[in-house]
Short mmCIF file of C-alpha atoms in Angstrom, two decimals:
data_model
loop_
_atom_site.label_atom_id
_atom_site.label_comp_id
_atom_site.label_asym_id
_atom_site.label_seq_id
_atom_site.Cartn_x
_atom_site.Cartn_y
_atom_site.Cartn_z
CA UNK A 216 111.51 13.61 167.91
CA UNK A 217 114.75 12.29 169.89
CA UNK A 218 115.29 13.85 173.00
CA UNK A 219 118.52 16.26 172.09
CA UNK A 220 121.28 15.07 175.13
CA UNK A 221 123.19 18.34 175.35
CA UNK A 222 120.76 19.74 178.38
CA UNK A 223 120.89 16.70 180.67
CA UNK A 224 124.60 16.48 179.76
CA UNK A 225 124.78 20.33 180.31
CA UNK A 226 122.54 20.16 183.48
CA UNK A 227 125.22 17.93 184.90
CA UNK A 228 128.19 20.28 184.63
CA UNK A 229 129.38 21.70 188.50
CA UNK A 230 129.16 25.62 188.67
CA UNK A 231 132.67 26.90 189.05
CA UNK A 232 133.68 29.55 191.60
CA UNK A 233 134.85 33.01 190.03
CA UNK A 234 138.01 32.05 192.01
CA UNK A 235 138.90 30.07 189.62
CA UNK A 236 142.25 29.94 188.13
CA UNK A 237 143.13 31.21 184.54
CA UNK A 238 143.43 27.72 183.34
CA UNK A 239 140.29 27.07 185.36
CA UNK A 240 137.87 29.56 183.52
CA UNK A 241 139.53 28.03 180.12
CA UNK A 242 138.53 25.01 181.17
CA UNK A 243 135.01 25.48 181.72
CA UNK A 244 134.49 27.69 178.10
CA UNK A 245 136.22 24.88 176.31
CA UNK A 246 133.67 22.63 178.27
CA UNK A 247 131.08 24.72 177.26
CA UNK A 248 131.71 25.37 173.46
CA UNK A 249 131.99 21.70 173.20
CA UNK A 250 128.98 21.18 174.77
CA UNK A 251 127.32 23.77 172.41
CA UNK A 252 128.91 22.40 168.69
CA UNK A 253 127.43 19.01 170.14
CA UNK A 254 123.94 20.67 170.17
CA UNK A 255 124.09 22.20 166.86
CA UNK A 256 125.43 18.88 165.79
CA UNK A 257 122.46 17.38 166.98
CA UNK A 258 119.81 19.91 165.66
CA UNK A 259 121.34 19.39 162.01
CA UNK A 260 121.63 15.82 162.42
CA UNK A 261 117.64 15.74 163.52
CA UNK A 262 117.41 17.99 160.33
CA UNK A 263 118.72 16.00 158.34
CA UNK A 264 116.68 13.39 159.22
CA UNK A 265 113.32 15.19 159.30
CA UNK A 266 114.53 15.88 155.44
CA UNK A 267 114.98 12.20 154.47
CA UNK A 268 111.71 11.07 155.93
CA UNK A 269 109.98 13.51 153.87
CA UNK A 270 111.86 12.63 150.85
CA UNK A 271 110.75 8.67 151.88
CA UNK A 272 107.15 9.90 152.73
CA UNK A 273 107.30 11.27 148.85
CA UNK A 274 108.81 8.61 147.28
CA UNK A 275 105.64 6.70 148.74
CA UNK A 276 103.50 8.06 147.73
CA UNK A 277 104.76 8.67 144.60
CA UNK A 278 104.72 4.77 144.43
CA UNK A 279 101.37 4.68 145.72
CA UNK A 280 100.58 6.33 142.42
CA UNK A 281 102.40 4.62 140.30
CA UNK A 282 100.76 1.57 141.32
CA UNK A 283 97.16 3.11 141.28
CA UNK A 284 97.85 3.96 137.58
CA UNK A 285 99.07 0.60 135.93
CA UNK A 286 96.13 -1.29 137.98
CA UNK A 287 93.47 1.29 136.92
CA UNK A 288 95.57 1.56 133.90
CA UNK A 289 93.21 -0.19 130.13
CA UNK A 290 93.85 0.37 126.41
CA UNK A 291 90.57 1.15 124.58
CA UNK A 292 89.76 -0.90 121.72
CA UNK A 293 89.82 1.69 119.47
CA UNK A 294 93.45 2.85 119.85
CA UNK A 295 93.84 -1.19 119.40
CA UNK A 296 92.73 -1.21 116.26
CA UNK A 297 94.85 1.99 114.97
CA UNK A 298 93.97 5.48 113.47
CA UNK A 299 91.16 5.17 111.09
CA UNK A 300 91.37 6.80 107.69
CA UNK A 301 94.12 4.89 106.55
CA UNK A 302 95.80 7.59 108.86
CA UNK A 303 99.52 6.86 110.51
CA UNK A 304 99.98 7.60 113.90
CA UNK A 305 103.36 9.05 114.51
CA UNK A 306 104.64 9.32 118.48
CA UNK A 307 107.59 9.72 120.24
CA UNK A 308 107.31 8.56 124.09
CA UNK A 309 108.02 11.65 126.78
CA UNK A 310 106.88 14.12 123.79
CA UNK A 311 103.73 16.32 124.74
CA UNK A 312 102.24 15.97 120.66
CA UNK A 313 101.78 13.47 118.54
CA UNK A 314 100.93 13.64 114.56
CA UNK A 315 98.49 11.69 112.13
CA UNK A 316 99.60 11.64 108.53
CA UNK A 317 98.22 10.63 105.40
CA UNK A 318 98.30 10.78 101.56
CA UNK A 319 95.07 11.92 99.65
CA UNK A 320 96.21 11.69 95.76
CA UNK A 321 98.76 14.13 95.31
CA UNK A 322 98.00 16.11 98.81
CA UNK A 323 99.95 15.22 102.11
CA UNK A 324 97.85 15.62 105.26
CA UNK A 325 99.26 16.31 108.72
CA UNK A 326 97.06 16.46 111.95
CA UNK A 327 99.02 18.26 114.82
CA UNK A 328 97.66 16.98 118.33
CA UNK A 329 99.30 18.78 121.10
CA UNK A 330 98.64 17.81 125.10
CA UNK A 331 99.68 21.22 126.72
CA UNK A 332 97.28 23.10 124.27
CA UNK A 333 93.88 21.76 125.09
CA UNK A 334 91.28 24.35 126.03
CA UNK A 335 91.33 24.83 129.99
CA UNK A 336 87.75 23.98 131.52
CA UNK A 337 87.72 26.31 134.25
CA UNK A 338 83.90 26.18 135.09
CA UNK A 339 82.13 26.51 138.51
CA UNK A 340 81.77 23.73 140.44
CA UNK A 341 78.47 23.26 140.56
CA UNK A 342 78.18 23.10 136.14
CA UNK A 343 81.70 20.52 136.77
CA UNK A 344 79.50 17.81 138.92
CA UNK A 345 76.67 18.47 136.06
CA UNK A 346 78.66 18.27 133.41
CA UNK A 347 80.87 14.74 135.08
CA UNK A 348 77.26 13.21 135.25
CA UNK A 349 76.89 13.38 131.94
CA UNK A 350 78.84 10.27 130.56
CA UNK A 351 77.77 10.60 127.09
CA UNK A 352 79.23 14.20 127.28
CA UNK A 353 82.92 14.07 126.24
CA UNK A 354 85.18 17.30 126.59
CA UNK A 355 86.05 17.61 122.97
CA UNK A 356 89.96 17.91 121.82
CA UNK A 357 91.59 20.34 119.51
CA UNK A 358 94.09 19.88 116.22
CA UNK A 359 95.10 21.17 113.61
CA UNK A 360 95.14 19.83 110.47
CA UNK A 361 97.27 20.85 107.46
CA UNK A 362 97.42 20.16 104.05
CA UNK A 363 99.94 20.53 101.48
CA UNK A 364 100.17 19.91 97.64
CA UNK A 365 103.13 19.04 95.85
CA UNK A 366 105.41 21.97 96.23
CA UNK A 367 104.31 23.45 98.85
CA UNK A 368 106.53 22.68 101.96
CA UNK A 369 108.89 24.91 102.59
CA UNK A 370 108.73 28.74 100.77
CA UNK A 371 104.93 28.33 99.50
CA UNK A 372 101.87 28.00 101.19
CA UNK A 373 99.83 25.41 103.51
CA UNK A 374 96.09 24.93 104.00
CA UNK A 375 95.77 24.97 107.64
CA UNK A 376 92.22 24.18 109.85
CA UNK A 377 92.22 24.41 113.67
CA UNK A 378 89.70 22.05 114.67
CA UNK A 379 87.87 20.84 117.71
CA UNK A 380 85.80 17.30 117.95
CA UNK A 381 84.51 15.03 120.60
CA UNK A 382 83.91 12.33 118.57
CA UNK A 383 80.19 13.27 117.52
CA UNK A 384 81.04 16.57 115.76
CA UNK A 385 83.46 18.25 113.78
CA UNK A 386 83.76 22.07 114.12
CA UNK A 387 86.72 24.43 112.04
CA UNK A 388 87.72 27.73 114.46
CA UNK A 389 89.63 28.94 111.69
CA UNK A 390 90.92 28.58 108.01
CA UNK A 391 93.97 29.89 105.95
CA UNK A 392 96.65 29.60 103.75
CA UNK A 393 99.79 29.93 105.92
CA UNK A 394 103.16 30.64 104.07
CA UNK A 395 105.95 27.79 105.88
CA UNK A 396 109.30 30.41 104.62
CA UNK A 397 107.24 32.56 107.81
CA UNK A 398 108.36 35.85 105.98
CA UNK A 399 105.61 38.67 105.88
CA UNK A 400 105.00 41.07 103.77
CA UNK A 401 106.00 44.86 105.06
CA UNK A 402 107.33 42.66 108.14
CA UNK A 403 103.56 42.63 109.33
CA UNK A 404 101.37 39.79 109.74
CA UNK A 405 99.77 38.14 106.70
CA UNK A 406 96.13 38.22 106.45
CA UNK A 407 94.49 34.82 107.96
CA UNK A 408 90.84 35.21 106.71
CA UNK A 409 87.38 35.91 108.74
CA UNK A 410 86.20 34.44 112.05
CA UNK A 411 85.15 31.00 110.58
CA UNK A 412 81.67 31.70 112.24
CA UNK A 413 81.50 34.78 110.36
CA UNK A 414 81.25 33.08 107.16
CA UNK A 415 78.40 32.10 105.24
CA UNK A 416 76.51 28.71 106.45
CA UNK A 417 77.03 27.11 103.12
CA UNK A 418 80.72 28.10 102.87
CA UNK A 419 80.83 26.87 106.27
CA UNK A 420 79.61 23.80 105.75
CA UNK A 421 81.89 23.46 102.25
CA UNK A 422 84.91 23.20 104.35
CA UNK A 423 83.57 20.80 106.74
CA UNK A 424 82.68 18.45 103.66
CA UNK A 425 86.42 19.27 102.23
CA UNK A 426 88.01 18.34 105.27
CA UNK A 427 85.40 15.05 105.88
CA UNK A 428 86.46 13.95 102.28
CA UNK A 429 90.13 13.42 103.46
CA UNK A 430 89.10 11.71 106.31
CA UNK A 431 89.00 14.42 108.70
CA UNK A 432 85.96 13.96 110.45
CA UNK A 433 84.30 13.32 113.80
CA UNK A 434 84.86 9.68 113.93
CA UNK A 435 88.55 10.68 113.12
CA UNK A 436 88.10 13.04 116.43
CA UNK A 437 86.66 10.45 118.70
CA UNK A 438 90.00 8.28 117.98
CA UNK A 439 92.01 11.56 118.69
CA UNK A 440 90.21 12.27 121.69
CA UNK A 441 90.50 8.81 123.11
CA UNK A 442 94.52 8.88 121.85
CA UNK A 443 95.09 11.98 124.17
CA UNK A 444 93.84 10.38 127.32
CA UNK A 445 95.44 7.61 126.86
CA UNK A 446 98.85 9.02 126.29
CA UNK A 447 98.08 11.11 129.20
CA UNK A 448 98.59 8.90 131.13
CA UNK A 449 101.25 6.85 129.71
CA UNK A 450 102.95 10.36 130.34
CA UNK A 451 101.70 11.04 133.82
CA UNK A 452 103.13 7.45 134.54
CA UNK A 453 106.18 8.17 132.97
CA UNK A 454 106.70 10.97 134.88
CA UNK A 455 105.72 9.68 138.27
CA UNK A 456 108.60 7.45 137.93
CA UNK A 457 110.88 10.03 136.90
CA UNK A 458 110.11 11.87 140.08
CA UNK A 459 110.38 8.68 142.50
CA UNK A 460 114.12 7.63 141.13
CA UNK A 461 115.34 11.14 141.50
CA UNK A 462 114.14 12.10 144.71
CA UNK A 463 114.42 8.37 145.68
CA UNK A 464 118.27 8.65 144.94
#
């Protein structure tokens, strides 16, 4: 830190007698308020500077980042060779979700994938390390998939699955028949169907093959899963730089 001036400078200033004239006495508090605005001066000017070297030590690191994350940065070869399926992969850049969409005969297919609503893996630390150790163990991704017949957009109804795969299974959380016009019945809400664990293992397993006919299956999920990460950290990257121009301004 710079040395601040005003107590040398004020060190230097001769004690005046209290026989001092009027004019005197003015003197010296004009002297000293001076002498005092030059020290606040300097504290905000050191202020000001402790600020921007902050902002600098930021921006930084910030480009520190940036620079780990295009070197570290690798497409996978699956994401190469596009959705499989005869799926089409629909994203906008600095969007958190992206959508896979498809025709199956007379049905349109939609899979929802949405970054900021992936389950939360809160576990101890100790299960973590395990569970990083195990490559082969992916930490699966959830979608939701809907499917609509001719007609059906808008004011009628939509077959909707929330799913969750990572990439060697495919497992439904829940089923219904959603109505798009959103207006319920008595103004409460509709009725979505039983816990899909609840339901018989062969009606179980008759929605998995329904779903798996349309394409909708685990190798479907690994591409998915794999699409996240990567636009993860397209994102991530995208936003580092956001943050280094404007605080960098």
């Amino acid at each position: 830190m710079y040395p601040c001036p005003c107590s040398a400078r004020a060190a230097s200033v001769t004690p005046i007698a209290c026989t001092a004239s009027t004019s005197g006495r003015a003197a010296v508090s004009w002297a000293a308020q001076q002498l005092s605005r030059r020290g606040r001066c300097n504290v905000v000017a050191l202020a000001s500077a402790d600020k921007h070297s902050v902002a600098a030590s930021l921006v930084a690191v910030l480009k520190d980042e940036i620079k780990y994350e295009r070197e570290s940065y690798r497409k996978e070869e699956l994401i190469l060779s596009g959705p499989p399926g005869e799926f089409e992969l629909q994203d906008e850049p600095g969007t958190s979700a992206f959508l896979l969409a498809k025709k199956f005969g007379k049905e349109e297919i939609i899979v929802r994938v949405n970054l900021d609503a992936q389950p939360d893996y809160d576990e101890d630390e100790d299960e973590m390390d395990e569970y990083e150790d195990e490559e082969a163990q992916s930490r699966p991704v959830e979608f939701v998939v809907n499917i609509a017949k001719p007609g059906s957009w808008g004011d009628e109804q939509v077959l909707v699955f929330e799913c969750e795969s990572d990439g060697e299974y495919l497992t439904i959380h829940s089923v219904s028949l959603d109505n798009m016009d959103g207006d319920e019945e008595f103004g409460a809400p509709g009725y979505k169907g039983p816990a899909f664990q609840d339901l018989d293992d062969t009606l179980q397993q008759a929605f998995v093959d329904y779903l798996e006919e349309r394409g909708v299956n685990a190798y479907l999920g690994e591409y998915i899963r794999i699409y996240l990460e990567d636009k993860a950290r397209l994102e991530y990257q995208s936003w580092l730089g956001r943050m280094r121009d404007f605080i960098g301004k």
